[in-house]
Coordinates of C-alpha atoms in Angstrom, one line a residue:
X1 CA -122.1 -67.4 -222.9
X2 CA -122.4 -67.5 -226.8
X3 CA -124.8 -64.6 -228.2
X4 CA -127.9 -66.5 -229.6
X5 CA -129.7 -63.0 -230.3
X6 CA -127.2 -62.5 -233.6
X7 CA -128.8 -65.7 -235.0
X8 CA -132.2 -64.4 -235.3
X9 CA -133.6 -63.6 -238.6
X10 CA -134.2 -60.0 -239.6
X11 CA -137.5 -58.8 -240.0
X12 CA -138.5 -56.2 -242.2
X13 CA -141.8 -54.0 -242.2
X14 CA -144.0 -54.7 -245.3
X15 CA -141.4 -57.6 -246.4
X16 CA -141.5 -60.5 -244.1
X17 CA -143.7 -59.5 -240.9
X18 CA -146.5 -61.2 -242.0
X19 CA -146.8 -64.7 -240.4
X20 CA -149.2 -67.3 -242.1
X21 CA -149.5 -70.3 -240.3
X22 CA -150.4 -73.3 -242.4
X23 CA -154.0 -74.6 -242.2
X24 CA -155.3 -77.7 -243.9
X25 CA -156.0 -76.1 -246.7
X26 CA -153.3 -73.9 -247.8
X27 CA -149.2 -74.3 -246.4
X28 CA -148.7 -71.1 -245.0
X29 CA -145.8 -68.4 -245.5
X30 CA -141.9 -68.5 -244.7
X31 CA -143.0 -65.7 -242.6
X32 CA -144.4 -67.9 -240.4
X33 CA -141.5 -70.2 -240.2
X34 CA -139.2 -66.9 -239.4
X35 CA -141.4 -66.0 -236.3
X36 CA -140.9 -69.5 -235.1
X37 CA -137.6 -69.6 -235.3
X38 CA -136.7 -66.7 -233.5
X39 CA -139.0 -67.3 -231.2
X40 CA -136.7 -70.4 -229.9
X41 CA -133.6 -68.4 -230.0
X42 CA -135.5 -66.5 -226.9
X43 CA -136.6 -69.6 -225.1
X44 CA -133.1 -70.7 -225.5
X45 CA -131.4 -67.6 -224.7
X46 CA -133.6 -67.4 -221.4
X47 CA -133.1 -71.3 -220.3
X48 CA -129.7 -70.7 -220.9
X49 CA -129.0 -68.1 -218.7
X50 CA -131.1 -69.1 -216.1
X51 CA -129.3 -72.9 -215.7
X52 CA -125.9 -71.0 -215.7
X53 CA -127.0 -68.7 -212.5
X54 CA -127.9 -71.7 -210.7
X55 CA -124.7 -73.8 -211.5
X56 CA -122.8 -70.5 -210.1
X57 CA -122.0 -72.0 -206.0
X58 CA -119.7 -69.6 -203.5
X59 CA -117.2 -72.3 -201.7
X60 CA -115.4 -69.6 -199.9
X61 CA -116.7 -69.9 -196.2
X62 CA -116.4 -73.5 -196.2
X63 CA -112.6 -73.1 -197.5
X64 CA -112.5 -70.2 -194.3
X65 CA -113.8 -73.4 -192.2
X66 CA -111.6 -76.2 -193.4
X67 CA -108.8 -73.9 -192.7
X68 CA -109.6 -73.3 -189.0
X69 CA -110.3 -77.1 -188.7
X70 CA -106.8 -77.3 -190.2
X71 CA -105.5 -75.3 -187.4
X72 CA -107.0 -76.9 -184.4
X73 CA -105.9 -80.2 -185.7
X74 CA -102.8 -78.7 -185.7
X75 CA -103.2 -77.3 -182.0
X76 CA -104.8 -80.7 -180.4
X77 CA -101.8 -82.5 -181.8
X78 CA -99.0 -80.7 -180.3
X79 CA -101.3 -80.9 -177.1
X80 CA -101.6 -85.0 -177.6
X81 CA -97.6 -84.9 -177.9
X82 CA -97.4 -83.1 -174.9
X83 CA -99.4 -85.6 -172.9
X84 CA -97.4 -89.0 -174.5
X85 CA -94.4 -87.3 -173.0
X86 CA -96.1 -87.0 -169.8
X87 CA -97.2 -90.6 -169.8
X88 CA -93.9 -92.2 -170.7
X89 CA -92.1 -90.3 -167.7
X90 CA -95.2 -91.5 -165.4
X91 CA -95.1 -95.0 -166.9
X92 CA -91.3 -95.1 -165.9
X93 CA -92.2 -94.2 -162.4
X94 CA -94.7 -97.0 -162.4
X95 CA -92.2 -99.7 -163.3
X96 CA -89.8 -97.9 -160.6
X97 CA -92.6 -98.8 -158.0
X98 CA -93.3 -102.1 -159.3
X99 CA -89.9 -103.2 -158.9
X100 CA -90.0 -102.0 -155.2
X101 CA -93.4 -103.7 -155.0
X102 CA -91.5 -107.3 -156.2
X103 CA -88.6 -106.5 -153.6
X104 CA -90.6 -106.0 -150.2
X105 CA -93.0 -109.3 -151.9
X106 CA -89.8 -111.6 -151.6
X107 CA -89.5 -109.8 -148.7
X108 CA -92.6 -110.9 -146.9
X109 CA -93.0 -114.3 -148.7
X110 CA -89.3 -114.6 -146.7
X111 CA -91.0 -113.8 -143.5
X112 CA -93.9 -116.4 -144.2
X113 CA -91.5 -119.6 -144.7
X114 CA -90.4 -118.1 -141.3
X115 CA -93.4 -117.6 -139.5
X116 CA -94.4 -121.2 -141.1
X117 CA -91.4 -123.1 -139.7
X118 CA -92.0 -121.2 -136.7
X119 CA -95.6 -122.5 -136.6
X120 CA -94.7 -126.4 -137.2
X121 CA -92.0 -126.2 -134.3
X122 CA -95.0 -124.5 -132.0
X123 CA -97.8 -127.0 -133.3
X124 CA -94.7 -129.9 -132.2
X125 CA -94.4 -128.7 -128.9
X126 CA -98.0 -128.3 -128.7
X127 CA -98.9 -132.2 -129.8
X128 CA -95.7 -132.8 -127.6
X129 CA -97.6 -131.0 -124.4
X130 CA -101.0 -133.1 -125.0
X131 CA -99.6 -136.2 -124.6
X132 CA -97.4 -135.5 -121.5
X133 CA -101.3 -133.9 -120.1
X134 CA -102.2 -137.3 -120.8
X135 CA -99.5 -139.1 -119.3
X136 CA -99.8 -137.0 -116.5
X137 CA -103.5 -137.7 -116.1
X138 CA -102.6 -141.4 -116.3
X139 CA -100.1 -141.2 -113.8
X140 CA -102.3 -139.5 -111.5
X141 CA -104.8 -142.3 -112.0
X142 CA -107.4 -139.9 -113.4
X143 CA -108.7 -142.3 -115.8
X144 CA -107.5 -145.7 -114.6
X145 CA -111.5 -146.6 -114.6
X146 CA -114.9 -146.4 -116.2
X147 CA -118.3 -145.8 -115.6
X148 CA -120.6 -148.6 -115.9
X149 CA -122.0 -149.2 -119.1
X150 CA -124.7 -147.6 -119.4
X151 CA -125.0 -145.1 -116.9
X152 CA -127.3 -142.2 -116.0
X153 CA -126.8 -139.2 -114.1
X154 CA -129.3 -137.1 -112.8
X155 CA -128.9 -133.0 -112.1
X156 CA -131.8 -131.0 -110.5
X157 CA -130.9 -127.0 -110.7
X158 CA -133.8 -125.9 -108.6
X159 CA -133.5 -128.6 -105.7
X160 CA -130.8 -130.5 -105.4
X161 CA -127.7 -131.4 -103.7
X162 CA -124.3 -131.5 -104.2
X163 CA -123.9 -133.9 -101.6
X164 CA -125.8 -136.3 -103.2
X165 CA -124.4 -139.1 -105.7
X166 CA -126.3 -137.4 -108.7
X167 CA -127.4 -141.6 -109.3
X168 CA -130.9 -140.9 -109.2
X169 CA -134.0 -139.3 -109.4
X170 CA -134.6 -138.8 -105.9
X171 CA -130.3 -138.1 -105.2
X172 CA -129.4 -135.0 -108.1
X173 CA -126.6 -133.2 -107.9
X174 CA -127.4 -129.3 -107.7
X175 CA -124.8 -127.9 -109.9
X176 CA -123.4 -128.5 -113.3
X177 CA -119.6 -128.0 -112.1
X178 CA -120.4 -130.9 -109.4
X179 CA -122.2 -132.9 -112.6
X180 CA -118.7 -132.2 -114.8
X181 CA -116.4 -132.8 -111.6
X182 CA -117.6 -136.7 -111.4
X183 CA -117.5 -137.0 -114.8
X184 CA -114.1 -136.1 -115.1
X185 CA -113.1 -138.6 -112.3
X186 CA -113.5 -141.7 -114.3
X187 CA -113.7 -143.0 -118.4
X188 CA -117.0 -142.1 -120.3
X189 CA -118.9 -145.7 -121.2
X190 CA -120.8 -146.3 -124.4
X191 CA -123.8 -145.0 -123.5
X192 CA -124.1 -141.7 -120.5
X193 CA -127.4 -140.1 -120.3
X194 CA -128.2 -136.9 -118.1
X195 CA -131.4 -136.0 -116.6
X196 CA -131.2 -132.4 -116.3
X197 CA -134.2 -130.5 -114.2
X198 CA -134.5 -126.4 -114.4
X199 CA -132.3 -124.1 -115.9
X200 CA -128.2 -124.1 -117.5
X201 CA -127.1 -120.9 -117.5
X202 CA -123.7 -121.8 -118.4
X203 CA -121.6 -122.9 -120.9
X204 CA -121.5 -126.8 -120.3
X205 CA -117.6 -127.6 -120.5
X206 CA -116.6 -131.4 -121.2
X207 CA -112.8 -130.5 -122.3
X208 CA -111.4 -132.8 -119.9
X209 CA -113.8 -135.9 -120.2
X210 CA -112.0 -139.0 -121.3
X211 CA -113.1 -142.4 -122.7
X212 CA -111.7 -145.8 -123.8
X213 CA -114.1 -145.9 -125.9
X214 CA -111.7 -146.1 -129.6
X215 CA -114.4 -147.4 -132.5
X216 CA -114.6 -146.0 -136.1
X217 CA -117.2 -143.6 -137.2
X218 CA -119.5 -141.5 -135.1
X219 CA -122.3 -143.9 -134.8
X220 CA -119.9 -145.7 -132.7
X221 CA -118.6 -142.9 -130.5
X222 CA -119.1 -143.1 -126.7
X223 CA -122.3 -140.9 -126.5
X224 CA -123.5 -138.3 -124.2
X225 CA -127.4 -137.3 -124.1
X226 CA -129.2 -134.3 -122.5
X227 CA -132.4 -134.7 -121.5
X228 CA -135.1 -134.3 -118.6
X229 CA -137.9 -136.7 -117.2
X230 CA -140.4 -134.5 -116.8
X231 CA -143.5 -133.0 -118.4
X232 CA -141.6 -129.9 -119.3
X233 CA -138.2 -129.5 -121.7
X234 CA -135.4 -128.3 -119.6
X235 CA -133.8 -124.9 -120.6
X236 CA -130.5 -123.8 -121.9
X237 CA -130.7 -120.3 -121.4
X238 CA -127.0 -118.0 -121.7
X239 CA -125.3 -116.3 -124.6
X240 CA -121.9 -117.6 -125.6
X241 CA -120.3 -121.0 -126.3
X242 CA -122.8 -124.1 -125.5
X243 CA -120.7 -126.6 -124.7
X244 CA -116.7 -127.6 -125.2
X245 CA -115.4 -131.2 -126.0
X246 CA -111.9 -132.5 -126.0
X247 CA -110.2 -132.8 -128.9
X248 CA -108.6 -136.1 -128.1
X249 CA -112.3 -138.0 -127.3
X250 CA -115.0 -137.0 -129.9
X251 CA -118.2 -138.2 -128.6
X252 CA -121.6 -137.9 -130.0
X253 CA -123.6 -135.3 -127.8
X254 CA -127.6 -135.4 -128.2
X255 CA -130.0 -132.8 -126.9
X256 CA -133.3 -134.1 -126.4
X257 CA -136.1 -132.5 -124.5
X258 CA -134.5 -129.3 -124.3
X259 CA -135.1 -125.2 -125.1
X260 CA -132.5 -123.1 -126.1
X261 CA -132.6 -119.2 -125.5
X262 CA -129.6 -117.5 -126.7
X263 CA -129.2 -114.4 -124.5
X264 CA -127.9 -111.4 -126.5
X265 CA -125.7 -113.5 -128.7
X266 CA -125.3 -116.8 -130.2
X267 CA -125.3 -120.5 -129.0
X268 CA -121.5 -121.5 -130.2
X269 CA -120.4 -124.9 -131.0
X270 CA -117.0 -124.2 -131.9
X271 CA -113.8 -126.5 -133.0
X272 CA -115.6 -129.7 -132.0
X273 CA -115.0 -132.6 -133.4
X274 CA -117.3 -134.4 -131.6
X275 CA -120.6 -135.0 -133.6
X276 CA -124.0 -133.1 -132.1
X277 CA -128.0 -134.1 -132.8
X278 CA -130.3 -132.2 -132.0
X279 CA -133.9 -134.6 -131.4
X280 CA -137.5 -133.5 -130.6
X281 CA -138.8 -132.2 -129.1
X282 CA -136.0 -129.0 -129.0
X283 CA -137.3 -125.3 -129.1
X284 CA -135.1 -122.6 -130.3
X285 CA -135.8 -119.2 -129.1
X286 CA -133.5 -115.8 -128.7
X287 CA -133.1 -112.1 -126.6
X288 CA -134.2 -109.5 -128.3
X289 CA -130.8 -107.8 -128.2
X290 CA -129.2 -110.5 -130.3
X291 CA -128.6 -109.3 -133.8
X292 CA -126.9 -112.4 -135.3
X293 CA -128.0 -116.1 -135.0
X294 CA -129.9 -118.3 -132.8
X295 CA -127.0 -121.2 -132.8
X296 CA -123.7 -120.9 -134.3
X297 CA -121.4 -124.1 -135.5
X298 CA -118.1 -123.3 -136.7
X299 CA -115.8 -126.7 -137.5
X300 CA -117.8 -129.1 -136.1
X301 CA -120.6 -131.7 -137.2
X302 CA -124.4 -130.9 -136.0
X303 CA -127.3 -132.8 -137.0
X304 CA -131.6 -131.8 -136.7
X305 CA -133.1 -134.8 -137.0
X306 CA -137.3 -135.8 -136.2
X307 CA -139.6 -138.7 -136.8
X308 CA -142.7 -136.8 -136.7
X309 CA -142.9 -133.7 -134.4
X310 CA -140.2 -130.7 -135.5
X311 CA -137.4 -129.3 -134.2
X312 CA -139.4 -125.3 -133.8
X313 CA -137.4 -122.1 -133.9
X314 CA -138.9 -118.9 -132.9
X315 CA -138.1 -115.4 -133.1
X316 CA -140.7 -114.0 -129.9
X317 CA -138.6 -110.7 -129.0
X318 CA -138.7 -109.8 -132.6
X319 CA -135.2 -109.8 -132.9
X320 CA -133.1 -108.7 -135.9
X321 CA -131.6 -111.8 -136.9
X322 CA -129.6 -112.6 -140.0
X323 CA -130.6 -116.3 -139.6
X324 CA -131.7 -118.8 -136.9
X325 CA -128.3 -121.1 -137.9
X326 CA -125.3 -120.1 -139.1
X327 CA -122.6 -123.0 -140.0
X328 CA -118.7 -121.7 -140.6
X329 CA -116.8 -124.6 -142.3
X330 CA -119.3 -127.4 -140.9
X331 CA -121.9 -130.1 -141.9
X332 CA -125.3 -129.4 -141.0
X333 CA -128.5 -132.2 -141.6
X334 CA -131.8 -131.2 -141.6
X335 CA -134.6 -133.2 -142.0
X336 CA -137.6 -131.4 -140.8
X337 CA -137.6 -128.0 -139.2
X338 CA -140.3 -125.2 -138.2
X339 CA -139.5 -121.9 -138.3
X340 CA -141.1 -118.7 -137.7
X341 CA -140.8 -115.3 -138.2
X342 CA -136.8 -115.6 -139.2
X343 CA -136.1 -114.0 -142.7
X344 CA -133.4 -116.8 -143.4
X345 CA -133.1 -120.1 -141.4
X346 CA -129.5 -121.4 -142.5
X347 CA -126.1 -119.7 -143.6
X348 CA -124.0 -122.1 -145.1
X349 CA -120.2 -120.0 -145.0
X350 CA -116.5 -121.2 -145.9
X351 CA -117.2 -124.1 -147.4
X352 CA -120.1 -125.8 -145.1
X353 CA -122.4 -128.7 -146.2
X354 CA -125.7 -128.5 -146.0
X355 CA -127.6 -131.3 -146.1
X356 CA -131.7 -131.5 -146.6
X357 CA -133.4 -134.8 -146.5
X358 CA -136.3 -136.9 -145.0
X359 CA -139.2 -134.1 -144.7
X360 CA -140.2 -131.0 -145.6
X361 CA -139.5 -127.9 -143.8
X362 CA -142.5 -125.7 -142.0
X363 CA -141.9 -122.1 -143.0
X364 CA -143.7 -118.9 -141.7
X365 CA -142.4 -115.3 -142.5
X366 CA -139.4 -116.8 -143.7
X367 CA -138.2 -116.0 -147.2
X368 CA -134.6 -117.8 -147.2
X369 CA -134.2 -121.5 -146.7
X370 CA -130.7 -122.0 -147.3
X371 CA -128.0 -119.1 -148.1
X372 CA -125.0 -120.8 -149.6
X373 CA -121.7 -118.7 -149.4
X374 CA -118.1 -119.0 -150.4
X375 CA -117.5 -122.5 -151.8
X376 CA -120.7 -124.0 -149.2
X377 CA -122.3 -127.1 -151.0
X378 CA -125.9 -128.1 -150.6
X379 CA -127.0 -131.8 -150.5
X380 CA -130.9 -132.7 -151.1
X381 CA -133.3 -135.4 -152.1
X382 CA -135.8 -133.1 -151.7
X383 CA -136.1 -132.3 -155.8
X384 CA -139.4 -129.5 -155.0
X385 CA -136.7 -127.4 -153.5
X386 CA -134.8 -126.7 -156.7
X387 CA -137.5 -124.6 -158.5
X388 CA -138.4 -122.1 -155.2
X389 CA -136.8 -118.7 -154.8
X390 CA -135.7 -119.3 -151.1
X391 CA -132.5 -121.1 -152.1
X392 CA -129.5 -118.4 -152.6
X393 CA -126.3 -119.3 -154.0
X394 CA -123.3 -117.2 -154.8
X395 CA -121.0 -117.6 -157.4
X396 CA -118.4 -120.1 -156.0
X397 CA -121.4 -122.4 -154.2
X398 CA -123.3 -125.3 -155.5
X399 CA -126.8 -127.9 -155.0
X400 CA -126.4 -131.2 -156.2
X401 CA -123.8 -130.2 -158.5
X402 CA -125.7 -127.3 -159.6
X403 CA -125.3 -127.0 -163.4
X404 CA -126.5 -123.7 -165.7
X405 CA -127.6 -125.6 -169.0
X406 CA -129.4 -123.0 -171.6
X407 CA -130.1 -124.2 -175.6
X408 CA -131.1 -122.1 -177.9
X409 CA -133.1 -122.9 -181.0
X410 CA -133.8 -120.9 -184.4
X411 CA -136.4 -121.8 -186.4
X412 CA -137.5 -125.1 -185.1
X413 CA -139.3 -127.5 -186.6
X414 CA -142.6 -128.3 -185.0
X415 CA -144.4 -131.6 -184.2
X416 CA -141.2 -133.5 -183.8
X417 CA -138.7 -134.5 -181.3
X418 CA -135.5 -132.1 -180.9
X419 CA -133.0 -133.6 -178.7
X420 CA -131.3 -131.1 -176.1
X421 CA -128.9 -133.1 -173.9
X422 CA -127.7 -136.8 -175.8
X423 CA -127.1 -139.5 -174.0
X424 CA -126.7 -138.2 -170.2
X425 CA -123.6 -138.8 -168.2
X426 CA -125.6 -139.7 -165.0
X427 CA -128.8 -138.9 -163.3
X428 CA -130.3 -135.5 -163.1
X429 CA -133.3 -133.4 -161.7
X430 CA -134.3 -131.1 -164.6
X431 CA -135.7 -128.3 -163.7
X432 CA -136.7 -126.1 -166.6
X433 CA -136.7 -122.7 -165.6
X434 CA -138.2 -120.5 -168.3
X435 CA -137.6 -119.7 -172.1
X436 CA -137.6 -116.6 -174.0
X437 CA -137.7 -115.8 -177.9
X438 CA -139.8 -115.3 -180.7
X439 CA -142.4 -117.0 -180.9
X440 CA -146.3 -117.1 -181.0
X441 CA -148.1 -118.9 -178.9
X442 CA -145.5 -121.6 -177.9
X443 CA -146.5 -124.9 -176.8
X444 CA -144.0 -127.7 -175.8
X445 CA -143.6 -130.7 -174.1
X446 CA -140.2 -132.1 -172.3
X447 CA -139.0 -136.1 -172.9
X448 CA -137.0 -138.5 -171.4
X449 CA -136.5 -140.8 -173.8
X450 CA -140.4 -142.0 -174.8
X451 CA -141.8 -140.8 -171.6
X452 CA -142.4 -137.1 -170.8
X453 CA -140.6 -135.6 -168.1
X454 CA -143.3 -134.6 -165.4
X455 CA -144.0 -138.4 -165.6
X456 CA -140.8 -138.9 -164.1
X457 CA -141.3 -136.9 -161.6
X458 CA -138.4 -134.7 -163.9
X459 CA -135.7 -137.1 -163.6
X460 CA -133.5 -137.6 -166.0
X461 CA -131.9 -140.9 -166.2
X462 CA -128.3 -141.7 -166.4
X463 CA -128.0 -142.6 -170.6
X464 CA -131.2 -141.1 -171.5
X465 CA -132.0 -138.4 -174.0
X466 CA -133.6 -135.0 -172.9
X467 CA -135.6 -133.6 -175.9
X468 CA -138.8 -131.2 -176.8
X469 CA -141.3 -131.2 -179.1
X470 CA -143.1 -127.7 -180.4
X471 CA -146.6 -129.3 -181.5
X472 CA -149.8 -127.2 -182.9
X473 CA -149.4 -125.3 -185.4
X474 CA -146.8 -122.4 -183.4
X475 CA -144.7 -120.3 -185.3
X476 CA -141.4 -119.9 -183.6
X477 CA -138.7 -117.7 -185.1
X478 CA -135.9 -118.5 -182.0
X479 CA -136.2 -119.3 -178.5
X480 CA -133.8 -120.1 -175.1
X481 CA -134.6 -122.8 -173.2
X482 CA -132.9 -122.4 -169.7
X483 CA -132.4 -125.6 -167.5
X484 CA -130.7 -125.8 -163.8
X485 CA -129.5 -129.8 -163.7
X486 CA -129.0 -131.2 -160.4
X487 CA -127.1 -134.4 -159.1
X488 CA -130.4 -136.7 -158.4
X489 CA -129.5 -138.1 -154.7

């Protein structure tokens, strides 16, 4: 640093060490002007020095640091080589397996063409062996005639006889293999109706019933109803399969009158194609050691129909039940059911129809109407359904054509129309499931066209415009509007 201190004037004793400093009345003495002067060479001298001490900074620790940093770096990146090595050899292996993977794949897909043929040669053989059963039954005259059209048979399980003709009231058969027996003698008419008194405790097997009754569509079928002509329903009490059709006559089968009990497991209707109703009044009821469903339908066609009193299914043993119906690759038609005390009263599974109609289910204790799984479709012109928790879908179902629709809106303008969905591609139920945003306190109102939606019952017409209007004076920054559309039926 440059010496300041040799810039100073000298000052002598007697010469130049009196200061005068100027007044308004006289200038002062050079004196004066000498003290000042040296006087700043000191501030200066002091400022000086003590800006340069603070400008003095020690970088060597953070040069020690960098350094070690260096040599980790260094470290962690032979390391990282290391492992690349190991990964390549590894990834090698991988392909190694893949290829094997490919090679027993072409394998097996081999095997399947095989199994495949193998499988249309046995279903040939198999089509080849029903009709030589039928020949054979034709030969042996078993269905060379009919019953009368209609006709009624009558089966009392308490009292009476297999002797009898099972023709009338007063002449029932006693069992239901004797009932089966004389059915199988002859062709089914149109119309059969059996008046069944007590108690089936067995499945009810009609596999070998035959008809020339051949007439398009079900409503046509030759038709088979269970029923009883007293005060009291008649009982189908047992755990397994309800009943067994031939696969060559599909009927239609109603049960009418009638209380089902499944006993430790469920009623089954299994691969039937015969089509079954189900007619008040019909009580459903289970064991308490059944831990699935009340009545099971895989394959088949079953329908729960009323006009007026329900179709009532219980759960009196308290049993853990995952539903009172379960339908595997089926159609199921509800119109108006009670149930109670049954957490869910229809799975829909593999692609099952579901289809709700006419009334209004009674529900107590029940907190799942219809639980739609893999690829299962649910049918209904019962719109107040959509917006209630107690319908469960999984990803690969749908109701009504199910459709997510969400818009989202910044900054709208308020007190005019904004137009969501333009001109629609057909008829929809709307039903507008919530919102969410920034806003302050939103008010809105939903269109169709000129008319506002709740007037129309939320329908929205094929070609019609769905729109909202923000009115007041709200101040809305962005919002979501979230819609479920729904194939209006």
């Amino acid at each position: 640093m440059v010496d300041y201190q040799n810039r100073k004037v000298p000052i002598f004793t007697g010469i130049n060490d009196a200061p005068i400093a100027p007044t308004s009345s006289s200038g002062g003495n050079i004196s004066h002007f000498y003290d000042l002067f040296n006087t700043l060479i000191d501030l200066l001298q002091a400022d000086i020095s003590t800006i340069e001490s603070a400008a003095a900074v020690d970088y060597s620790t953070d040069i020690t640091n960098l350094q070690n940093s260096v040599t980790t770096l260094q470290t962690t990146t032979g390391d990282n080589t290391t492992s690349i090595s190991s990964n390549s050899s590894s990834i090698t292996t991988n392909i190694a397996s893949i290829n094997t993977l490919n090679t027993n794949f072409t394998n097996l897909q081999t095997s399947v063409t095989n199994n495949s043929t193998s499988i249309s040669s046995l279903d040939g053989r198999v089509t080849t062996t029903e009709n030589d059963i039928i020949i054979i039954n034709q030969s042996l005259g078993g269905i060379a005639e009919s019953f009368p059209d209609p006709s009624f048979f009558y089966l009392d399980l308490n009292s009476g006889s297999d002797s009898n003709d099972g023709l009338s009231a007063g002449t029932p058969f006693l069992t239901l293999g004797k009932l089966i027996e004389t059915l199988n003698s002859k062709n089914l008419p149109q119309s059969l109706s059996i008046n069944v008194i007590g108690t089936i405790t067995e499945t009810i097997d009609l596999s070998r019933l035959t008809t020339l009754v051949v007439r398009k569509g079900k409503n046509n079928r030759a038709s088979i109803t269970f029923t009883t002509n007293q005060a009291n329903n008649f009982m189908i009490n047992h755990g397994g399969e309800l009943i067994k059709t031939n696969p060559q006559y599909p009927l239609r089968i109603a049960f009418t009158k009638c209380d089902f009990f499944a006993d430790g497991e469920p009623l089954k209707i299994i691969n039937s194609n015969s089509f079954f109703e189900f007619v008040p009044p019909c009580n459903f009821d289970t064991s308490a050691s059944n831990n699935e469903e009340i009545l099971y339908g895989e394959n088949t066609d079953i329908k729960f129909q009323t006009f007026g009193s329900d179709l009532v299914f219980n759960n009196s043993n308290s049993a853990d039940l995952t539903s009172a119906i379960k339908l595997v690759n089926a159609q199921g038609k509800f119109e108006k059911c009670t149930v109670n005390d049954i957490g869910t009263f229809v799975i829909a599974d593999e692609r099952s129809l579901v289809i709700n109609t006419f009334n209004s289910h009674v529900m107590t204790n029940v907190t799942t109407y219809y639980d739609l799984r893999n690829n299962s479709f649910l049918r209904t012109n019962r719109y107040s359904i959509f917006g209630e928790p107690e319908i469960i879908m999984d990803g690969t179902s749908t109701m009504n054509n199910f459709i997510l629709f969400d818009k989202t809106l910044t900054k709208p303008p308020l007190n005019s129309s904004i137009t969501l969905i333009d001109n629609a591609p057909k008829d929809y139920y709307v039903d507008f499931n919530g919102w969410s945003g920034v806003t302050v306190n939103m008010t809105y109102e939903l269109y169709a066209d000129g008319d506002t939606l709740s007037s129309q019952n939320n329908k929205l017409a094929k070609g019609r415009d769905l729109s909202i209007n923000f009115s007041g004076t709200t101040s809305i920054d962005h919002v979501v509007l979230g819609f479920h559309l729904h194939d209006f039926v």
